[in-house]
Amino acid sequence: MSVTYLEAIREAQTHLLREDERVFIYGQDIAGKFGGAFKATKGLAEQFPGRVLNTPISEDAMVGTAIGAAMEGMRPIVEMQFADFSSIALNQILNNAGTQYWRTKVPCPITVRLPSGGTKGSGPFHSQSMEGLYSHYPGLVVLTPATVEDAYTMLIDAVAIDDPVIYCEHKYLYYHLKADALPTEKLPIGKARVVRPGRDLSIVTNSVMVHEALAVAQQFSADGFEIEVVDLRSVKPLDTDTVLASVARTGRLLCVGEAFPWGGVTAEVIARVATEGFHLLDAAPARLNAKDTPIPYHPNLWSEHRPNAKTIAAKARQILAE
Amino acid sequence: MSVTYLEAIREAQTHLLREDERVFIYGQDIAGKFGGAFKATKGLAEQFPGRVLNTPISEDAMVGTAIGAAMEGMRPIVEMQFADFSSIALNQILNNAGTQYWRTKVPCPITVRLPSGGTKGSGPFHSQSMEGLYSHYPGLVVLTPATVEDAYTMLIDAVAIDDPVIYCEHKYLYYHLKADALPTEKLPIGKARVVRPGRDLSIVTNSVMVHEALAVAQQFSADGFEIEVVDLRSVKPLDTDTVLASVARTGRLLCVGEAFPWGGVTAEVIARVATEGFHLLDAAPARLNAKDTPIPYHPNLWSEHRPNAKTIAAKARQILAE
Amino acid sequence: MLQTAERGATRKSKAPPHERYLEAFRWMLLTRVLEEKLASLYRGGLITGGVYIGRGQEAVSAACGMFLQKGDVFAPLIRDQAGRSAFGEPLVDVARTYLGSRLGPMRGRDGNIHRGSVKTGQLAMISHLGAMIPVVVGKLLAKRMKGEKGFVGLTTIGEGGMQTGATHEGMNIAAVEHVPLVIVATNNHYAYSTPNDRQFACSDLVDRAKGYGYEGSSVDGTDLTQCLEVIGAAVRRARAGRPPQLVVASTLRLAGHGEHDDASYVTDDIRREAFAQDALQRTEQLIVEQELLNREGLQHMRAQIAAEVDEAVATAQQEDAPVGSEEDWCAISTRELVDHVN
Amino acid sequence: MLQTAERGATRKSKAPPHERYLEAFRWMLLTRVLEEKLASLYRGGLITGGVYIGRGQEAVSAACGMFLQKGDVFAPLIRDQAGRSAFGEPLVDVARTYLGSRLGPMRGRDGNIHRGSVKTGQLAMISHLGAMIPVVVGKLLAKRMKGEKGFVGLTTIGEGGMQTGATHEGMNIAAVEHVPLVIVATNNHYAYSTPNDRQFACSDLVDRAKGYGYEGSSVDGTDLTQCLEVIGAAVRRARAGRPPQLVVASTLRLAGHGEHDDASYVTDDIRREAFAQDALQRTEQLIVEQELLNREGLQHMRAQIAAEVDEAVATAQQEDAPVGSEEDWCAISTRELVDHVN
Ligand SMILES: Cc1ncc(C[n+]2csc(CCOP(=O)(O)OP(=O)(O)O)c2C)c(N)n1
Ligand SMILES: Cc1ncc(C[n+]2csc(CCOP(=O)(O)OP(=O)(O)O)c2C)c(N)n1
Ligand SMILES: [Mg+2]
Ligand SMILES: [Mg+2]
C-alpha cells in the first residue's frame, strides 16, 4: 500500500470527522460524490452525512460562517478551492479570525485549507503561495506541510489547535508525493525539521521547495559538499532555534521559497538569522524566490519563474565559493 | 503661512485635478461640502464638479471601477476611508490591478490612498500599516511619505506613474506635521533620503517612525553618537543602494517600522542588507516593529504596542554597545 | 407589514400600543439618557476614540433586543444601544468600555462600540460592515448541529453597510443554510455623509429580500408600535422556521455620524420628512396622550434612569485603566505556539 | 420579456426568427466546432491548463456578442466563445492562446480562457468571479467622462458567480453610476458540481434586478429567437440610457465544468428538463424546418467553419512557444521603478 500527499489530507479529515463530532468541512464542491476540485474530501459526504457541506461561491461568507461556528464550539475546516481565492476571504481571516481571541477571549479554532503553489499551466490565479501574507498579521498559525506524513499529522493537529490555522497544502505534491503508510509518529507543530544533515551550507525552505533543495543536496554530496536542508513546516510560529542551530553547524545560509520575492518567508528567516545569529554566519546569507511578476501560465515561463534545482544549485555554489 | 501634511495631500489633489483632466477622485464621503473623513478632499467637489465622486460602501467595487477607468485612459485616485478597509479591495488591488499590465500590456494607473497607521484610540481596525502586505505582491508601487513635502510631491508623482500605486499616508502626521510652504523641489520616487547624516548607526525606517528615529538621533547626539536616519519613502521599489551606502558609512543597522513584526518592511530591509551588504556590517543588524497582536484601542496599551523614541533608543544603545 | 407594507406611511398607529410598549419606551429613554451622557463626556475630552449614537433609531433598536431570548444570538452595530440594553447588557459594561476601565469587557484592547461579551450573548463587531452577518450564520448553523432548538439570530445593518460584498455573501449563505436569521436594516438616509442616491439605486431596499429568498417587511422606524409589531413578527417567523427575514426600517439619523461630526450636510428638506421624526418624542407623546403613564410616572422613570447611568459612569471612572507594561501581548490562546519574532 | 417573462417557458417561438438568426447560428456552430476541437486537443495532451466550453450556452453567448458595436465594452467569461467570436475575436487568437504560441494575445503569460485584448475590445478576465463587473463599470464611467456617447458594456456571469461579494458591489455601483451596463447571467444549474439549492435560495435570480434598481428579464437560453430578442432589447435599453439591465438565462451546462470533469453529478432528472435542451440542435432544427437554409447550405457552412478552425489551429501549432530565458520579467510599465529584489 502507498499513500499520496492528497490521500493523507483526505485520511486526516476522515480521522477528524470520525473522532471529533465538532468537526465539519465547509467549501465549494466538496460534498456529494464529487468530493472537491482535488478530491480531498472524496467519499466523506456520504460517510459523514450533514458534515461535509457545499457552499455558494462566497469565500468571505464561508470563512465568516466558519468563524461563527468555531466561536460556538465547532471545529470547522474550510476548503478554499484554490489558495488564490482566499484573497476574497482575507478580511475575515485577518481581521475577524485573527483578532477574535485577543479581543474577546473567545477562541476561534477554524482551519482554512489553501491548495497552494504552482503547477504546470495554472497561471496567475491558481498558483499562489500565500503563507507570507497571512503570517504578517497577528493571531494566526500558518503551516506548510512538505511531506505526506506532515500533511497528515499537521492537519490533525491544526484542527486541535484552539486558534485559527492557515494550512497551506501544495498542489504539486498532491499526486507527486507518496509514502508507504500513514505516519505513526509526529513532530509537534511549531518545530522545523532537519531533513538532511550537512556541514557546509544550510538550505532553509518549506513546502514544495524542500524537495528541490533535497535534490540539490544529493547532487552536491557527490562533489563532497554536505548541504543541510531544513524544512520549516510551520512558518508561523517559525522555529528560529532549529534554523539557528543549523546555521551554527554550517555557517552558511540559503533560504528558498516559491513565493514572490519581496518580503515573505525567506526575508523573515534571513532577518531572524541576521539579527539573532549574525556571528554564526561565515558568509553572506542568500535567498531565492520566484520572480517579481505574476505567475505565468506557460510551462516554459513558469519553470523559469520559480526556483528549481538548477537555480538553487547555482546559488548554493556561489555561497560555497565565498 | 504654513501647510500641514494633510493640506499637502489636499493641495496635491487640487493641483492634479487642475492640471490633468484625466484625474478624478473616488471614495466614500469625499464629495460635497463634507470632503472626506479626514477632509483630504475638502472643497474639491465644488471646485471640480463631477470629478470628486462619492461611492457606496463597496471598497472592492471602488477599486474595480478605478481599474476600469484607468484602463480607459483616466487617472483615478481612490480614497479608502481607512487603510484597514482596503482588505475588502485587496483582491482587486493584488490580482487585478497588480497583474493587469503584465498580462495585457494595458497600463493600470490607479492611485489608492490609504490613510494608515496608528493614532490614539483608533483600535484594531483603524490603525493598520499595510505597506508590507501590498509590497509582497508584484505589480504595485508602494509609497509611504513621511514629510509634508513628500506627501505633496509623491502624490503628484504617484498619479503620473503608469502603474498602480499604493500611497500610504499616515494619519498621525495629518495634523502633527507642518512645513512652511509647499515644496518647489523633489526627490524622485524610488529614492530613499538620508534625513540626518551620522557615522555610528543607521536607522532605516519609513513614515511616522522617521520622526521617532530623528528624536532618538537628536538625543544620542548629545552623548556623542551620530545616528544616521534613512527615510525609505518608497518601500517598493526599495532603494537598496541608499540603504547600503548608509550601512557602509556606519557599519550598524537598526530597522524600525510601525507594522506587525513578522515580515514586512523591516524584514525586507534586513534581508537586503544581510544578503547584499553583509561585509558592511560591524554588528548584528536589528529591527523594531509593533507587537505581534492586533493594535490596541486604549492609549496606555497602544503606546506600548508600537515602537517609540524610548524603545528605539534602548535598541540603539544595545547595538552601539556591541 | 410583510411584503405589502405601505412605504413611508406615517399615519398614526390606530392599533392599541403593543403590550410591551412601556418597557420598550424605557429602553429608548435609557438609551437617550446614556448616549447624551456619553456625548457630553466625549465633548469634555473624557472619552478616547469615537462616540456613535443611535438618536432617532431607539425604537427600531429596542425592538431588536426585546424579542430575543437567552440562547439567541445578537450582533449589534453602532446604533444599537437600546437593543443591547434590552437584551441585557449591563450599563457598567458600556461605561467601562467608553471610559477605558481595565474591567470593561474588552479590557482596553478594543473600544467603545466594538464591545461584546459571551456573558451577554452579544458579539463584538469588527468594523468592516457586513462582516458580522456570516458570523451569526455560523453560530446558528452550529447551534443546529449541536441539536439546540428554538433559537434565532438577529443582526443589524445600515443602508450603507448593505452595499458591501460581505453583506451580500452573508445574506445569501444564510438563506442557503436556512438558518433562523433576522436582519434589521435601518435606512437612516445617510451613511456618514453619503445620501441614498450615491449608495443604491433601487426604490426600496426591502426589494432585496425576494432576491435572496428572504421574507421582507418595511417599518416606520419612528413608530414604536410598528417596530414592535413588525420586528416581533419577523423574529417569531424566523423562530418558527420560516426563511431568513429582512426588515427595513426608515428613519433619519438625528445626530452626526459620530459625535465629532456636525452633520451639516443633512439637508433641511430631509429634516422635514416624516421619517425624520424623533421616535422617542413620538413615543412619549403617545404615552402621555393615551395615559399609559402619568407625568409623575414619567418623571420617576427619568430620574431612575439618570441615577443608573450616573452610577455606571461613576463606577467606571473610579476604576484603573489598563497598564501597558502589564499587558499580556499574546494574540493566540495556544501559548506554546506563540511566534517569538524579535 | 421584460419583468413579465414567463419563467422557464419553452413553448416553441411563435414569432418569425430574428433577422440575424442565421448569423447567430453560424457563431453557435463555429463555437461548437471550435470547442470540440479544443476538447479533443486537450484529450490528446496538446493543451496545458484547463479547457472550459460553453456547450448548451451558445445561443445566449452569441446574442451577447452580436449586439455590441465597436467602442462597446465586452467582458466575457469562461463559456463565451460564441460571444467572443461574434464580437470579433479572431480564431487564431483562441488557438494561439490554447496552444501556447508566443504570438497569442497573452504571450504565454496567461492562458486559455483568460485571454483578452485591446484590439478586440474584450477584457482579459481574472479568475475571481464577479471581479470584472466593476472594471466594466469603470470603463463606462470613463467613456462618459471623456464625452463618448452611445456605448454600452456587457458582461456575463453564472448563477454561482452571482453569489460573490464582487458581483454585488459591482452590480450596485453600476446602478448608482447609472452606466449603460448589461449583465447576462446564465443559470446553467451547476456551478462546477454545485446545484442551485446550495448556491442561492430565491425562486428566480431575476428577482435580484429590482433590488439593485436594474431592469430584469428572463430568457430561455435554449431558444435562440428569445435570446436575440431579449438580449438585443436589453442592450438597446442600456444604450438608450435606461438603468442597467439584468438578463437571466436558463440552460443546462451540457459538458463538464471543464474538460477534465465528467459531470457525473448531473442528475438524470435535470437532464430531462426543458432547459436541458441543446440550443444548437434546437436552432438547427428550426433552420431546417423553416427552410432558412437547405441541407447543402448547412453542410457548406459546417465545412467552411471546420476549415477555418483547422487553419487557426494549424497556424498556432507551427508557432514557437515563449522562451523562459528571453522573457521580460517586469510586472510594471515604468521600468525605472522596478524593484531590484534579489
Ligand atoms: C467596509 C467598510 N467600509 C467603510 C467603513 C467606514 N464606515 C463606518 S460607518 C460608515 C457609514 C455607515 O453607514 P450605514 O451603513 O448607513 O450606517 P449608519 O451609520 O447610517 O447607521 C462607514 C462608511 C466601514 N466601517 N466598513
Ligand atoms: C471567487 C471565486 N471562487 C471560486 C472560483 C472557482 N470557480 C471557477 S468557475 C466556478 C463555478 C462557476 O459557476 P457559475 O458561476 O455558475 O458558472 P458556470 O461555470 O456554471 O458557467 C468556480 C467555483 C472562482 N473562479 N472565483
Ligand atoms: Mg445609514
Ligand atoms: Mg453555473
mmCIF file of N, CA, C and O in Angstrom, chain A residues 26 53-54 56 65, chain C residues 136-138 140-141 144 151-153 170-182 212-215 237-245, chain D residues 197-202:
data_model
loop_
_atom_site.group_PDB
_atom_site.id
_atom_site.type_symbol
_atom_site.label_atom_id
_atom_site.label_comp_id
_atom_site.label_asym_id
_atom_site.label_seq_id
_atom_site.Cartn_x
_atom_site.Cartn_y
_atom_site.Cartn_z
ATOM 1 N N TYR A 26 -16.390 22.691 5.168
ATOM 2 C CA TYR A 26 -17.216 23.693 4.507
ATOM 3 C C TYR A 26 -16.450 24.215 3.301
ATOM 4 O O TYR A 26 -15.310 24.664 3.432
ATOM 5 N N LEU A 53 -20.199 20.093 3.754
ATOM 6 C CA LEU A 53 -21.248 20.925 3.173
ATOM 7 C C LEU A 53 -20.729 21.795 2.040
ATOM 8 O O LEU A 53 -19.748 22.523 2.191
ATOM 9 N N ASN A 54 -21.429 21.720 0.924
ATOM 10 C CA ASN A 54 -21.138 22.632 -0.185
ATOM 11 C C ASN A 54 -21.594 24.046 0.159
ATOM 12 O O ASN A 54 -22.645 24.227 0.772
ATOM 13 N N PRO A 56 -22.064 28.234 -1.376
ATOM 14 C CA PRO A 56 -22.075 29.104 -2.557
ATOM 15 C C PRO A 56 -20.660 29.627 -2.833
ATOM 16 O O PRO A 56 -19.756 29.447 -2.012
ATOM 17 N N THR A 65 -18.763 32.325 8.258
ATOM 18 C CA THR A 65 -19.626 31.301 8.843
ATOM 19 C C THR A 65 -18.810 30.347 9.709
ATOM 20 O O THR A 65 -19.219 29.982 10.813
ATOM 21 N N VAL C 136 -22.865 35.393 12.439
ATOM 22 C CA VAL C 136 -24.135 34.991 13.056
ATOM 23 C C VAL C 136 -24.651 33.716 12.396
ATOM 24 O O VAL C 136 -25.097 32.786 13.075
ATOM 25 N N VAL C 137 -24.560 33.669 11.087
ATOM 26 C CA VAL C 137 -24.989 32.454 10.369
ATOM 27 C C VAL C 137 -24.246 31.237 10.921
ATOM 28 O O VAL C 137 -24.848 30.193 11.191
ATOM 29 N N GLY C 138 -22.952 31.379 11.108
ATOM 30 C CA GLY C 138 -22.156 30.266 11.620
ATOM 31 C C GLY C 138 -22.571 29.847 13.013
ATOM 32 O O GLY C 138 -22.629 28.648 13.329
ATOM 33 N N LEU C 140 -25.543 30.138 14.260
ATOM 34 C CA LEU C 140 -26.853 29.475 14.146
ATOM 35 C C LEU C 140 -26.691 28.067 13.579
ATOM 36 O O LEU C 140 -27.316 27.113 14.054
ATOM 37 N N LEU C 141 -25.844 27.957 12.585
ATOM 38 C CA LEU C 141 -25.565 26.648 11.991
ATOM 39 C C LEU C 141 -25.027 25.694 13.062
ATOM 40 O O LEU C 141 -25.439 24.531 13.164
ATOM 41 N N ARG C 144 -27.649 24.527 15.457
ATOM 42 C CA ARG C 144 -28.465 23.467 14.871
ATOM 43 C C ARG C 144 -27.710 22.143 14.881
ATOM 44 O O ARG C 144 -28.263 21.103 15.219
ATOM 45 N N PHE C 151 -33.936 28.689 18.716
ATOM 46 C CA PHE C 151 -33.122 29.910 18.772
ATOM 47 C C PHE C 151 -33.286 30.734 17.493
ATOM 48 O O PHE C 151 -33.669 30.198 16.453
ATOM 49 N N VAL C 152 -32.940 32.009 17.591
ATOM 50 C CA VAL C 152 -32.809 32.848 16.398
ATOM 51 C C VAL C 152 -31.543 33.679 16.534
ATOM 52 O O VAL C 152 -30.950 33.771 17.606
ATOM 53 N N GLY C 153 -31.154 34.293 15.434
ATOM 54 C CA GLY C 153 -30.077 35.274 15.449
ATOM 55 C C GLY C 153 -30.596 36.563 14.851
ATOM 56 O O GLY C 153 -31.402 36.526 13.912
ATOM 57 N N GLY C 170 -23.109 37.105 3.053
ATOM 58 C CA GLY C 170 -23.670 36.652 4.323
ATOM 59 C C GLY C 170 -25.170 36.446 4.232
ATOM 60 O O GLY C 170 -25.706 35.450 4.727
ATOM 61 N N MET C 171 -25.860 37.370 3.592
ATOM 62 C CA MET C 171 -27.316 37.226 3.448
ATOM 63 C C MET C 171 -27.652 35.998 2.627
ATOM 64 O O MET C 171 -28.568 35.242 2.949
ATOM 65 N N ASN C 172 -26.903 35.816 1.560
ATOM 66 C CA ASN C 172 -27.204 34.687 0.693
ATOM 67 C C ASN C 172 -26.924 33.350 1.375
ATOM 68 O O ASN C 172 -27.723 32.412 1.311
ATOM 69 N N ILE C 173 -25.801 33.271 2.057
ATOM 70 C CA ILE C 173 -25.455 31.974 2.665
ATOM 71 C C ILE C 173 -26.438 31.641 3.781
ATOM 72 O O ILE C 173 -26.755 30.469 4.018
ATOM 73 N N ALA C 174 -26.979 32.648 4.441
ATOM 74 C CA ALA C 174 -27.992 32.404 5.476
ATOM 75 C C ALA C 174 -29.226 31.742 4.873
ATOM 76 O O ALA C 174 -29.803 30.822 5.450
ATOM 77 N N ALA C 175 -29.613 32.225 3.690
ATOM 78 C CA ALA C 175 -30.795 31.650 3.046
ATOM 79 C C ALA C 175 -30.512 30.234 2.571
ATOM 80 O O ALA C 175 -31.343 29.343 2.696
ATOM 81 N N VAL C 176 -29.302 30.024 2.032
ATOM 82 C CA VAL C 176 -28.940 28.683 1.575
ATOM 83 C C VAL C 176 -28.941 27.711 2.761
ATOM 84 O O VAL C 176 -29.417 26.584 2.653
ATOM 85 N N GLU C 177 -28.459 28.152 3.885
ATOM 86 C CA GLU C 177 -28.432 27.287 5.073
ATOM 87 C C GLU C 177 -29.772 27.287 5.813
ATOM 88 O O GLU C 177 -29.950 26.538 6.767
ATOM 89 N N HIS C 178 -30.667 28.148 5.372
ATOM 90 C CA HIS C 178 -31.990 28.249 6.015
ATOM 91 C C HIS C 178 -31.864 28.358 7.535
ATOM 92 O O HIS C 178 -32.526 27.637 8.284
ATOM 93 N N VAL C 179 -31.002 29.259 7.982
ATOM 94 C CA VAL C 179 -30.885 29.478 9.432
ATOM 95 C C VAL C 179 -31.884 30.544 9.872
ATOM 96 O O VAL C 179 -32.301 31.385 9.071
ATOM 97 N N PRO C 180 -32.272 30.496 11.119
ATOM 98 C CA PRO C 180 -33.272 31.443 11.625
ATOM 99 C C PRO C 180 -32.677 32.814 11.912
ATOM 100 O O PRO C 180 -32.417 33.166 13.059
ATOM 101 N N LEU C 181 -32.488 33.565 10.860
ATOM 102 C CA LEU C 181 -31.803 34.858 10.967
ATOM 103 C C LEU C 181 -32.765 36.004 10.680
ATOM 104 O O LEU C 181 -33.577 35.920 9.762
ATOM 105 N N VAL C 182 -32.645 37.041 11.455
ATOM 106 C CA VAL C 182 -33.376 38.280 11.181
ATOM 107 C C VAL C 182 -32.355 39.389 10.960
ATOM 108 O O VAL C 182 -31.477 39.596 11.799
ATOM 109 N N TYR C 212 -33.020 37.231 -2.373
ATOM 110 C CA TYR C 212 -32.266 36.280 -1.542
ATOM 111 C C TYR C 212 -33.141 35.137 -1.045
ATOM 112 O O TYR C 212 -32.649 34.252 -0.360
ATOM 113 N N GLY C 213 -34.420 35.202 -1.331
ATOM 114 C CA GLY C 213 -35.317 34.211 -0.745
ATOM 115 C C GLY C 213 -35.670 34.527 0.698
ATOM 116 O O GLY C 213 -36.006 33.631 1.466
ATOM 117 N N TYR C 214 -35.576 35.782 1.071
ATOM 118 C CA TYR C 214 -35.968 36.219 2.409
ATOM 119 C C TYR C 214 -37.431 36.639 2.388
ATOM 120 O O TYR C 214 -37.976 36.975 1.332
ATOM 121 N N GLU C 215 -38.041 36.683 3.547
ATOM 122 C CA GLU C 215 -39.288 37.415 3.691
ATOM 123 C C GLU C 215 -38.932 38.839 4.105
ATOM 124 O O GLU C 215 -38.101 39.035 4.993
ATOM 125 N N ARG C 237 -41.369 34.644 13.117
ATOM 126 C CA ARG C 237 -41.332 33.844 11.891
ATOM 127 C C ARG C 237 -40.014 33.082 11.769
ATOM 128 O O ARG C 237 -39.996 31.908 11.415
ATOM 129 N N ALA C 238 -38.915 33.774 12.048
ATOM 130 C CA ALA C 238 -37.619 33.095 11.973
ATOM 131 C C ALA C 238 -37.578 31.935 12.964
ATOM 132 O O ALA C 238 -37.137 30.830 12.641
ATOM 133 N N ARG C 239 -38.064 32.203 14.162
ATOM 134 C CA ARG C 239 -38.040 31.166 15.191
ATOM 135 C C ARG C 239 -38.895 29.970 14.786
ATOM 136 O O ARG C 239 -38.594 28.827 15.136
ATOM 137 N N ALA C 240 -39.921 30.238 14.025
ATOM 138 C CA ALA C 240 -40.828 29.161 13.609
ATOM 139 C C ALA C 240 -40.310 28.409 12.390
ATOM 140 O O ALA C 240 -40.984 27.514 11.883
ATOM 141 N N GLY C 241 -39.128 28.790 11.907
ATOM 142 C CA GLY C 241 -38.561 28.021 10.808
ATOM 143 C C GLY C 241 -38.828 28.586 9.429
ATOM 144 O O GLY C 241 -38.508 27.952 8.414
ATOM 145 N N ARG C 242 -39.396 29.805 9.384
ATOM 146 C CA ARG C 242 -39.555 30.453 8.087
ATOM 147 C C ARG C 242 -38.168 30.847 7.549
ATOM 148 O O ARG C 242 -37.177 30.781 8.269
ATOM 149 N N PRO C 243 -38.100 31.253 6.308
ATOM 150 C CA PRO C 243 -36.793 31.690 5.778
ATOM 151 C C PRO C 243 -36.275 32.907 6.545
ATOM 152 O O PRO C 243 -37.015 33.512 7.317
ATOM 153 N N PRO C 244 -35.020 33.276 6.302
ATOM 154 C CA PRO C 244 -34.489 34.484 6.938
ATOM 155 C C PRO C 244 -35.368 35.699 6.638
ATOM 156 O O PRO C 244 -36.060 35.752 5.622
ATOM 157 N N GLN C 245 -35.316 36.641 7.545
ATOM 158 C CA GLN C 245 -36.183 37.816 7.495
ATOM 159 C C GLN C 245 -35.351 39.073 7.272
ATOM 160 O O GLN C 245 -34.334 39.262 7.935
ATOM 161 N N ASP D 197 -29.556 24.545 -5.299
ATOM 162 C CA ASP D 197 -30.051 24.646 -3.920
ATOM 163 C C ASP D 197 -28.943 24.886 -2.885
ATOM 164 O O ASP D 197 -29.239 25.227 -1.745
ATOM 165 N N ARG D 198 -27.701 24.700 -3.267
ATOM 166 C CA ARG D 198 -26.608 25.097 -2.366
ATOM 167 C C ARG D 198 -25.947 26.387 -2.843
ATOM 168 O O ARG D 198 -24.860 26.750 -2.361
ATOM 169 N N GLN D 199 -26.590 27.053 -3.774
ATOM 170 C CA GLN D 199 -25.989 28.280 -4.305
ATOM 171 C C GLN D 199 -26.824 29.510 -3.935
ATOM 172 O O GLN D 199 -26.276 30.546 -3.594
ATOM 173 N N PHE D 200 -28.114 29.387 -4.001
ATOM 174 C CA PHE D 200 -28.993 30.513 -3.642
ATOM 175 C C PHE D 200 -30.345 29.944 -3.251
ATOM 176 O O PHE D 200 -30.618 28.768 -3.508
ATOM 177 N N ALA D 201 -31.170 30.793 -2.675
ATOM 178 C CA ALA D 201 -32.441 30.284 -2.157
ATOM 179 C C ALA D 201 -33.635 31.109 -2.624
ATOM 180 O O ALA D 201 -34.734 30.935 -2.120
ATOM 181 N N CYS D 202 -33.423 32.002 -3.569
ATOM 182 C CA CYS D 202 -34.578 32.726 -4.108
ATOM 183 C C CYS D 202 -35.179 31.872 -5.209
ATOM 184 O O CYS D 202 -34.542 30.946 -5.710
#
